[in-house]
Coordinates of C-alpha atoms and ligand atoms in Angstrom, one line a residue:
X260 CA 8.4 -32.9 -3.5
X261 CA 5.4 -33.9 -2.6
X262 CA 6.2 -35.3 0.5
X263 CA 9.7 -34.1 1.6
X264 CA 10.5 -32.8 5.5
X265 CA 12.8 -30.0 6.8
X266 CA 14.7 -32.0 9.5
X267 CA 15.9 -29.5 12.2
X268 CA 19.0 -30.4 14.7
X269 CA 19.6 -29.1 18.1
X270 CA 23.1 -29.6 18.2
X271 CA 23.0 -28.7 22.0
X272 CA 20.5 -31.3 23.7
X273 CA 20.9 -34.0 20.3
X274 CA 17.1 -33.3 20.0
X275 CA 16.0 -33.5 16.3
X276 CA 12.5 -32.8 14.3
X277 CA 10.9 -33.3 10.9
X278 CA 8.9 -30.5 9.6
X279 CA 6.3 -30.9 6.6
X280 CA 7.0 -28.7 3.6
X281 CA 4.1 -27.3 2.7
X282 CA 3.8 -26.7 -1.9
X283 CA 1.8 -24.1 -2.7
X284 CA 0.3 -23.4 -6.4
X285 CA 3.3 -21.4 -7.1
X286 CA 6.6 -20.0 -5.1
X287 CA 9.0 -21.3 -2.7
X288 CA 8.5 -24.4 -0.2
X289 CA 7.0 -23.3 3.1
X290 CA 8.4 -25.5 5.8
X291 CA 5.5 -25.7 8.7
X292 CA 7.2 -25.5 11.9
X293 CA 4.1 -24.7 14.0
X294 CA 5.4 -27.2 16.5
X295 CA 9.3 -26.1 17.0
X296 CA 9.3 -25.1 19.9
X297 CA 6.9 -27.8 22.0
X298 CA 9.5 -30.2 20.2
X299 CA 13.1 -28.6 20.6
X300 CA 12.0 -25.7 23.1
X301 CA 13.5 -23.1 21.0
X302 CA 12.0 -20.6 18.7
X303 CA 13.1 -19.4 15.2
X304 CA 14.6 -15.7 14.6
X305 CA 13.6 -13.1 12.0
X306 CA 13.0 -9.7 12.7
X307 CA 11.3 -8.3 9.6
X308 CA 9.7 -11.6 8.4
X309 CA 12.6 -12.3 6.0
X310 CA 11.8 -15.8 5.6
X311 CA 8.6 -16.2 7.4
X312 CA 5.1 -16.7 5.9
X313 CA 2.2 -15.4 8.4
X314 CA -0.3 -17.2 6.3
X315 CA -1.4 -19.2 3.4
X316 CA -2.9 -16.8 0.8
X317 CA -4.7 -17.2 -2.7
X318 CA -5.1 -13.1 -4.2
X319 CA -1.6 -12.2 -4.7
X320 CA 1.5 -13.7 -5.8
X321 CA 5.3 -12.3 -6.0
X322 CA 8.4 -13.7 -7.6
X323 CA 11.0 -11.0 -6.2
X324 CA 13.8 -12.6 -8.9
X325 CA 11.6 -12.7 -11.6
X326 CA 9.6 -9.8 -11.6
X327 CA 6.3 -11.1 -11.3
X328 CA 3.3 -10.2 -10.3
X329 CA -0.3 -11.7 -10.3
X330 CA -3.8 -10.7 -8.9
X331 CA -5.8 -13.7 -8.3
X332 CA -3.6 -15.6 -11.4
X333 CA -3.3 -12.7 -13.5
X334 CA -0.3 -11.2 -14.6
X335 CA -0.6 -7.2 -14.0
X336 CA 0.5 -6.4 -17.1
X337 CA -2.6 -7.9 -18.5
X338 CA -5.0 -5.7 -15.7
X339 CA -3.2 -2.6 -16.4
X340 CA -3.6 -2.9 -20.1
X341 CA -7.5 -3.8 -19.8
X342 CA -9.4 -3.1 -16.5
X343 CA -10.9 -0.6 -14.5
X344 CA -9.8 -0.3 -10.6
X345 CA -13.2 -1.0 -9.5
X346 CA -13.2 -4.3 -11.8
X347 CA -9.5 -5.2 -10.5
X348 CA -11.0 -4.4 -6.7
X349 CA -13.9 -6.9 -7.9
X350 CA -11.8 -9.6 -8.8
X351 CA -9.0 -9.0 -5.3
X352 CA -12.2 -8.8 -2.9
X353 CA -14.1 -12.1 -5.1
X354 CA -11.1 -14.1 -6.7
X355 CA -13.2 -13.7 -9.9
X356 CA -12.9 -11.3 -12.8
X357 CA -17.0 -9.8 -12.8
X358 CA -19.4 -10.3 -15.8
X359 CA -20.5 -6.5 -17.1
X360 CA -23.8 -6.7 -14.8
X361 CA -21.9 -7.8 -11.6
X362 CA -19.3 -5.1 -12.6
X363 CA -22.5 -2.6 -13.0
X364 CA -23.6 -3.2 -10.0
X365 CA -20.7 -3.7 -8.1
X366 CA -20.0 -0.3 -9.5
X367 CA -23.6 1.6 -8.2
X368 CA -22.9 0.1 -5.3
X369 CA -19.5 1.7 -4.8
X370 CA -21.1 5.2 -5.9
X371 CA -24.0 4.5 -3.5
X372 CA -21.5 4.4 -0.5
X373 CA -19.3 7.0 -1.5
X374 CA -21.4 9.3 0.2
X375 CA -20.2 9.9 4.4
X376 CA -22.4 10.8 7.4
X377 CA -22.4 14.6 7.5
X378 CA -21.5 13.6 11.4
X379 CA -18.5 12.8 10.3
X380 CA -18.0 14.8 7.4
X381 CA -17.4 17.6 10.4
X382 CA -14.7 15.9 12.0
X383 CA -12.7 17.7 9.3
X384 CA -13.0 20.7 11.3
X385 CA -11.6 20.0 14.1
X386 CA -8.0 19.3 12.4
X387 CA -5.7 22.3 12.1
X388 CA -5.6 23.8 8.7
X389 CA -2.1 22.2 8.4
X390 CA -2.4 18.8 9.7
X391 CA -1.0 16.0 7.7
X392 CA -3.6 14.7 4.8
X393 CA -2.7 11.2 5.5
X394 CA -2.9 12.2 9.4
X395 CA -6.4 13.1 9.3
X396 CA -7.0 10.0 6.4
X397 CA -5.6 7.9 9.7
X398 CA -8.3 9.6 12.0
X399 CA -11.3 9.7 9.9
X400 CA -11.1 6.4 8.7
X401 CA -10.4 5.1 12.3
X402 CA -13.6 7.1 13.5
X403 CA -15.2 5.2 10.2
X404 CA -15.3 2.3 13.2
X405 CA -17.8 4.3 15.0
X406 CA -20.4 4.7 12.7
X407 CA -20.5 0.6 11.5
X408 CA -20.2 -1.2 15.1
X409 CA -22.3 -2.1 17.2
X410 CA -25.0 -3.2 14.1
X411 CA -21.7 -4.9 12.5
X412 CA -21.6 -8.8 12.8
X413 CA -18.4 -9.6 11.0
X414 CA -19.0 -13.6 11.4
X415 CA -21.7 -12.6 8.7
X416 CA -20.2 -12.8 5.3
X417 CA -23.0 -10.8 3.7
X418 CA -21.9 -8.0 6.0
X419 CA -18.3 -8.5 6.1
X420 CA -18.8 -7.7 2.3
X421 CA -20.8 -4.8 2.4
X422 CA -18.1 -3.5 4.7
X423 CA -15.7 -3.8 2.4
X424 CA -17.2 -2.0 -0.5
X425 CA -18.1 0.6 1.8
X426 CA -14.6 0.9 2.5
X427 CA -13.5 1.7 -1.1
X428 CA -16.5 3.8 -1.3
X429 CA -15.6 6.4 1.4
X430 CA -12.3 5.8 0.5
X431 CA -12.0 8.3 -2.0
X432 CA -14.2 11.0 -0.7
X433 CA -12.5 11.1 2.8
X434 CA -9.1 11.6 0.8
X435 CA -10.5 14.7 -0.8
X436 CA -12.2 15.6 1.8
X437 CA -8.4 16.1 3.8
X438 CA -7.5 18.2 0.6
X439 CA -9.9 20.4 0.8
X440 CA -9.8 20.8 4.3
X441 CA -6.0 21.7 3.8
X442 CA -6.6 24.2 1.7
X443 CA -9.5 25.7 3.2
X444 CA -12.1 24.5 0.4
X445 CA -15.8 23.7 0.7
X446 CA -16.5 19.8 1.0
X447 CA -17.5 18.6 -2.8
X448 CA -20.2 15.8 -2.2
X449 CA -19.5 12.3 -4.6
X450 CA -21.2 12.0 -7.4
X451 CA -22.4 8.6 -8.9
X452 CA -22.4 9.6 -12.9
X453 CA -18.9 9.8 -13.0
X454 CA -16.5 6.5 -12.8
X455 CA -14.4 6.0 -9.7
X456 CA -11.8 8.3 -10.6
X457 CA -13.6 10.3 -12.4
X458 CA -15.6 11.3 -9.4
X459 CA -12.1 11.5 -7.0
X460 CA -10.4 14.1 -9.2
X461 CA -14.1 15.8 -9.3
X462 CA -14.5 16.2 -5.5
X463 CA -10.3 17.4 -5.0
X464 CA -10.6 20.0 -8.1
X465 CA -14.3 21.3 -8.7
X466 CA -13.8 25.3 -8.3
X467 CA -17.8 25.3 -7.6
X468 CA -17.9 22.9 -5.0
X469 CA -20.2 21.2 -8.0
X470 CA -18.5 20.5 -11.4
X471 CA -15.2 19.7 -12.5
X472 CA -16.0 18.3 -15.3
X473 CA -17.8 20.9 -17.1
X474 CA -17.2 22.9 -20.3
X475 CA -14.8 24.7 -18.2
X476 CA -12.6 22.4 -16.3
X477 CA -12.8 19.3 -18.4
X478 CA -10.6 16.1 -17.1
X479 CA -8.8 14.9 -19.7
X480 CA -9.6 11.1 -20.2
X481 CA -5.9 10.2 -20.5
X482 CA -5.1 11.9 -17.3
X483 CA -7.6 9.8 -16.0
X484 CA -6.1 6.8 -17.2
X485 CA -3.0 7.2 -15.7
X486 CA -5.1 7.3 -12.6
X487 CA -6.6 4.5 -12.8
X488 CA -3.7 2.5 -13.5
X489 CA -1.7 3.9 -11.1
X490 CA -4.7 2.6 -8.5
X491 CA -4.1 -0.8 -10.5
X492 CA -0.8 -0.9 -9.6
X493 CA -0.9 -0.2 -6.3
X494 CA -4.4 -2.2 -5.3
X495 CA -2.4 -5.4 -3.7
X496 CA 1.1 -6.7 -3.1
X497 CA 0.1 -9.4 -0.9
X498 CA 1.7 -9.6 2.5
X499 CA 3.9 -6.1 2.8
X500 CA 3.7 -4.2 6.4
X501 CA 0.4 -2.2 6.2
X502 CA -1.7 -5.6 5.1
X503 CA 0.1 -7.8 7.2
X504 CA -1.0 -4.6 10.2
X505 CA -4.5 -4.9 9.0
X506 CA -4.3 -8.9 8.8
X507 CA -2.5 -8.8 12.6
X508 CA -5.3 -6.1 14.0
X509 CA -8.3 -8.1 12.3
X510 CA -6.7 -11.1 13.9
X511 CA -8.1 -9.8 17.4
X512 CA -12.0 -9.6 15.5
X513 CA -11.4 -5.6 15.8
X514 CA -13.9 -3.9 13.9
X515 CA -12.7 -3.7 9.7
X516 CA -12.2 0.2 9.6
X517 CA -9.7 0.2 12.5
X518 CA -8.3 -2.4 10.8
X519 CA -8.1 -0.8 7.5
X520 CA -6.9 3.0 10.0
X521 CA -3.8 0.7 11.7
X522 CA -2.9 -0.2 7.8
X523 CA -2.8 3.4 6.9
X524 CA -0.2 4.5 10.1
X525 CA 1.6 1.6 8.8
X526 CA 1.5 2.7 5.4
X527 CA 2.2 6.3 5.9
X528 CA 6.3 5.4 6.5
X529 CA 9.0 6.1 3.8
X530 CA 10.2 2.6 3.6
X531 CA 6.7 2.4 2.7
X532 CA 3.9 4.3 1.2
X533 CA 5.4 7.4 2.0
X534 CA 8.5 6.5 -0.2
X535 CA 6.4 8.7 -3.4
X536 CA 6.5 11.7 -1.6
X537 CA 10.0 11.2 -0.4
X538 CA 10.9 10.5 -4.0
X539 CA 9.5 14.3 -4.5
X540 CA 11.4 16.1 -1.8
X541 CA 14.5 13.9 -2.7
X542 CA 14.4 15.6 -5.8
X543 CA 13.7 19.0 -4.9
X544 CA 16.6 18.2 -2.6
X545 CA 18.8 17.3 -5.1
X546 CA 17.5 20.6 -7.3
X547 CA 19.6 20.1 -10.2
X548 CA 20.9 17.3 -12.8
X549 CA 24.4 18.2 -11.9
X550 CA 24.1 17.6 -8.1
X551 CA 23.1 13.9 -9.1
X552 CA 26.9 12.3 -8.8
X553 CA 27.1 14.0 -5.1
X554 CA 23.6 12.5 -4.0
X555 CA 24.9 9.4 -5.8
X556 CA 27.6 9.1 -3.5
X557 CA 26.5 10.8 -0.7
X558 CA 23.7 7.2 -1.2
X559 CA 26.4 5.2 -1.0
X560 CA 27.7 6.4 2.0
X561 CA 27.1 4.2 5.2
X562 CA 28.0 7.1 7.2
X563 CA 25.3 9.6 5.4
X564 CA 21.8 9.1 6.3
X565 CA 20.6 10.0 3.1
X566 CA 19.3 7.3 1.0
X567 CA 17.9 7.2 -3.2
X568 CA 14.2 6.9 -2.3
X569 CA 12.2 4.9 -4.8
X570 CA 15.5 2.5 -5.4
X571 CA 14.9 -0.5 -4.1
X572 CA 12.7 -3.2 -2.3
X573 CA 12.0 -6.2 0.5
X574 CA 11.2 -8.5 -1.7
X575 CA 11.9 -7.7 -6.2
X576 CA 15.7 -7.9 -6.1
X577 CA 15.6 -7.7 -10.2
X578 CA 13.5 -5.3 -11.4
X579 CA 9.9 -4.2 -10.1
X580 CA 7.0 -4.7 -12.6
X581 CA 5.0 -1.9 -11.4
X582 CA 8.0 0.2 -12.8
X583 CA 8.5 -0.9 -16.0
X584 CA 4.6 -0.5 -16.4
X585 CA 4.1 3.1 -15.1
X586 CA 7.9 4.4 -16.2
X587 CA 6.0 4.5 -20.2
X588 CA 2.8 6.5 -18.8
X589 CA 5.1 8.7 -16.7
X590 CA 6.5 9.5 -20.6
X591 CA 2.9 9.5 -22.1
X592 CA 1.9 12.3 -19.5
X593 CA 4.4 14.3 -18.9
X594 CA 4.2 14.7 -22.8
X595 CA 0.7 15.6 -22.7
X596 CA 0.6 17.8 -19.8
X597 CA 4.4 19.0 -20.7
X598 CA 4.5 19.7 -16.9
X599 CA 7.5 19.2 -14.7
X600 CA 9.7 18.7 -17.8
X601 CA 12.3 20.0 -15.0
X602 CA 11.6 17.6 -12.4
X603 CA 11.3 14.5 -15.0
X604 CA 14.5 15.3 -16.8
X605 CA 15.9 15.4 -13.5
X606 CA 14.2 11.9 -12.2
X607 CA 15.2 10.2 -15.4
X608 CA 19.6 11.4 -14.6
X609 CA 19.1 10.1 -11.2
X610 CA 17.7 7.0 -12.6
X611 CA 20.0 6.7 -15.3
X612 CA 22.9 7.1 -13.0
X613 CA 22.0 4.5 -10.3
X614 CA 21.7 2.0 -12.9
X615 CA 24.8 2.7 -14.0
X616 CA 26.7 2.6 -10.5
X617 CA 28.1 -0.8 -9.4
X618 CA 26.9 0.1 -6.0
X619 CA 23.1 -0.2 -7.2
X620 CA 23.9 -3.1 -9.4
X621 CA 25.6 -5.3 -7.0
X622 CA 23.2 -4.6 -4.7
X623 CA 20.1 -4.9 -7.0
X624 CA 18.4 -2.0 -6.3
X625 CA 15.9 -0.6 -9.1
X626 CA 14.0 1.9 -9.4
X627 CA 10.3 0.7 -7.3
X628 CA 6.7 1.9 -8.8
X629 CA 7.0 4.9 -6.3
X630 CA 10.5 6.2 -8.3
X631 CA 7.5 7.4 -10.6
X632 CA 4.3 7.0 -9.3
X633 CA 5.1 11.0 -7.6
X634 CA 6.0 12.7 -11.0
X635 CA 3.1 11.3 -12.6
X636 CA 0.8 12.4 -9.5
X637 CA 2.5 16.3 -9.6
X638 CA 1.4 16.6 -13.0
X639 CA -1.9 15.2 -12.2
X640 CA -1.8 18.1 -9.7
X641 CA -1.5 16.2 -7.1
X642 CA 0.0 17.5 -4.3
X643 CA 3.2 16.4 -2.5
X644 CA 1.5 15.4 0.7
X645 CA -1.1 13.7 -0.9
X646 CA 0.9 11.2 -2.5
X647 CA 0.7 8.5 0.2
X648 CA -3.4 9.3 0.4
X649 CA -3.3 8.1 -3.1
X650 CA -1.4 5.0 -2.5
X651 CA -3.8 4.4 0.8
X652 CA -6.9 4.8 -1.7
X653 CA -5.7 1.9 -4.0
X654 CA -4.5 -0.1 -1.3
X655 CA -8.0 -0.3 0.1
X656 CA -8.7 -2.6 -2.1
X657 CA -6.2 -5.0 -0.9
X658 CA -6.7 -4.3 2.3
X659 CA -10.0 -5.5 2.4
X660 CA -9.5 -8.3 0.6
X661 CA -6.8 -9.2 2.7
X662 CA -9.6 -8.8 5.5
X663 CA -11.9 -11.1 3.9
X664 CA -9.8 -14.0 3.1
X665 CA -8.7 -14.1 6.9
X666 CA -11.8 -13.6 8.2
X667 CA -13.5 -16.5 6.1
X668 CA -11.1 -18.6 7.7
X669 CA -12.1 -20.3 11.2
X670 CA -8.8 -21.1 11.9
X671 CA -6.9 -18.2 11.4
X672 CA -5.3 -17.8 15.1
X673 CA -4.4 -14.4 16.7
X674 CA -1.1 -12.6 15.7
X675 CA 1.2 -13.3 18.5
X676 CA 4.8 -13.2 17.7
X677 CA 7.7 -14.2 20.3
X678 CA 10.5 -12.0 21.4
X679 CA 14.7 -13.1 21.8
X680 CA 14.5 -11.0 25.2
X681 CA 18.3 -9.4 26.1
X682 CA 16.6 -7.1 28.8
X683 CA 17.8 -7.6 32.5
X684 CA 17.8 -11.1 34.2
X685 CA 15.5 -11.1 36.9
X686 CA 15.8 -8.5 39.7
X687 CA 14.8 -7.3 43.0
X688 CA 13.1 -4.2 43.1
X689 CA 14.9 -1.9 45.5
X690 CA 12.8 1.2 47.5
X691 CA 13.1 4.8 46.2
X692 CA 15.7 6.1 48.8
X693 CA 17.4 2.8 48.0
X694 CA 18.5 2.9 44.4
Ligands
CMC866 N1 19.6 3.8 -1.2 C1 21.2 3.3 -1.1 N2 21.1 2.2 -0.3 C2 20.6 1.3 -0.4 C3 18.8 1.4 -1.0 C4 18.5 2.8 -1.1 N3 17.3 3.2 -1.3 N4 18.0 0.7 0.1 C5 18.9 -0.2 0.4 N5 20.1 -0.3 0.6 C6 21.6 -0.6 0.8 C7 20.8 -1.0 1.9 O1 22.7 0.5 2.6 C8 21.8 -2.0 2.9 O2 23.3 -1.6 2.0 P1 24.4 -2.9 3.0 O3 24.6 -4.6 2.4 O4 25.7 -2.8 2.6 O5 24.2 -2.6 4.5 C9 21.5 -3.4 1.8 O6 21.2 -2.1 -0.1 C10 20.2 -4.5 1.6 O7 19.3 -2.8 2.1 P2 18.5 -3.1 3.1 O8 17.7 -2.0 4.0 O9 18.8 -4.1 4.0 O10 17.4 -3.6 2.4 P3 15.8 -3.7 2.4 O11 15.1 -5.5 1.7 O12 15.9 -4.6 3.9 O13 14.8 -2.8 2.4 C11 13.8 -1.1 1.4 C12 14.3 -2.6 1.0 C13 12.9 -0.8 0.5 C14 13.0 -0.3 2.7 C15 14.7 -0.1 1.2 O14 15.6 -0.5 -0.1 C16 14.6 1.1 1.0 O15 14.9 2.2 1.9 N6 14.5 2.0 0.0 C17 13.9 3.1 -0.4 C18 12.6 3.5 0.3 C19 11.8 3.3 -0.8 O16 11.5 3.6 -2.0 N7 10.7 2.5 -0.6 C20 9.2 2.2 -1.1 C21 9.5 0.7 -1.5 S1 8.1 0.2 -3.0 C22 6.4 0.6 -1.9 C23 6.0 -0.2 -1.2 O17 6.0 -1.8 -1.6 O18 5.8 -0.2 -0.5

């Protein structure tokens, strides 16, 4: 209802205050409690932001109970069916789908910005050959701020858009360079004649350092299609941990490349973007279909740290719509490549066992997008430790869109949560000899 409020009463002091309930286009009403401390002298305690909206946003909407995901109002299923990744990135950044001419210009600009400075390329030489590609990604993307800082005016909307597009353009180049460095192969320069996904695959796998897409090493369009789909599904997911990190860093006015590097660091963990890598490691640990019941029992045992990776989601509590789309593609890619058959059989056995199990049913733990994405990446010959990097390439579209959105709003305050202090009360310092 339009003028509904939330009434909060402090039973100790008897003081009470009323807070407006804000209504968005979709989703739950949201109590505006910014004056709570002033009114009632208390904070709210919400670790993990279970019930806290940190911002207003027009970019992505999720209904976790109904399994709905919309980018700028468009259902993910429709975008996944018909779009190329850069079209979706344009939509996320600009709010509207591009016309043909706009998409052409955007693609040209992205290709044009894909090249990285030769000095930045040399940064890779400083990393040990076995450095995790995410470590290289976070370091090198952060270093972009050293190349684009003093001349960058983040108050200028055109410059902000240029930084965002530059980030999308350079991310596959930096990602592929991390991989090439880890396998000791020469860096492959980006090509303007290839699409976003083709170009990335070429930079990853070209043997000659120039032409992967030639008669000998033709890139299968179905595999390019699968990669494009994965990038679309991972492009944004509203205020997830990494996006919130980008926003928090951005709220201080920091350099946008440094903000994206912060997002990459947050993405790395196995509870977030590292989940697809963790799924493959988990399947390797399970080993074979006969072991599935043993591992399902381990996942249910609270005294055992083992969790079923790729299951559960903070927001989706019935099904993850991305998982529904990707599951089909997973079958298609694997039947085409005839790769990882045993792996896929094992993954299906885990999936079926968990879906039938009361523990997983009661706790509403369903396979999420990353349960399947790792299997597809494996079929595309992407090494396991590159999986989170793949996620980062796609999520860059979301990160920069959220950064653009928050920078457009001059009222965005610096992100600064409060805390419930549970440390020692005030006490007096004792000099070394008296402790
Ligand atoms: N295996 C076994 N038990 C689980 C799992 C799991 N994967 N996930 C949650 N539970 C249990 C958990 O032990 C808890 O049980 P209880 O209520 O008895 O204490 C209950 O389910 C609720 O779990 P929670 O950790 O409080 O739920 P959450 O919303 O805080 O965590 C999650 C969500 C995604 C971090 C968690 O489900 C998880 O760790 N999943 C595995 C990692 C994973 O696949 N992450 C990728 C998420 S999708 C990618 C993305 O969007 O970033």
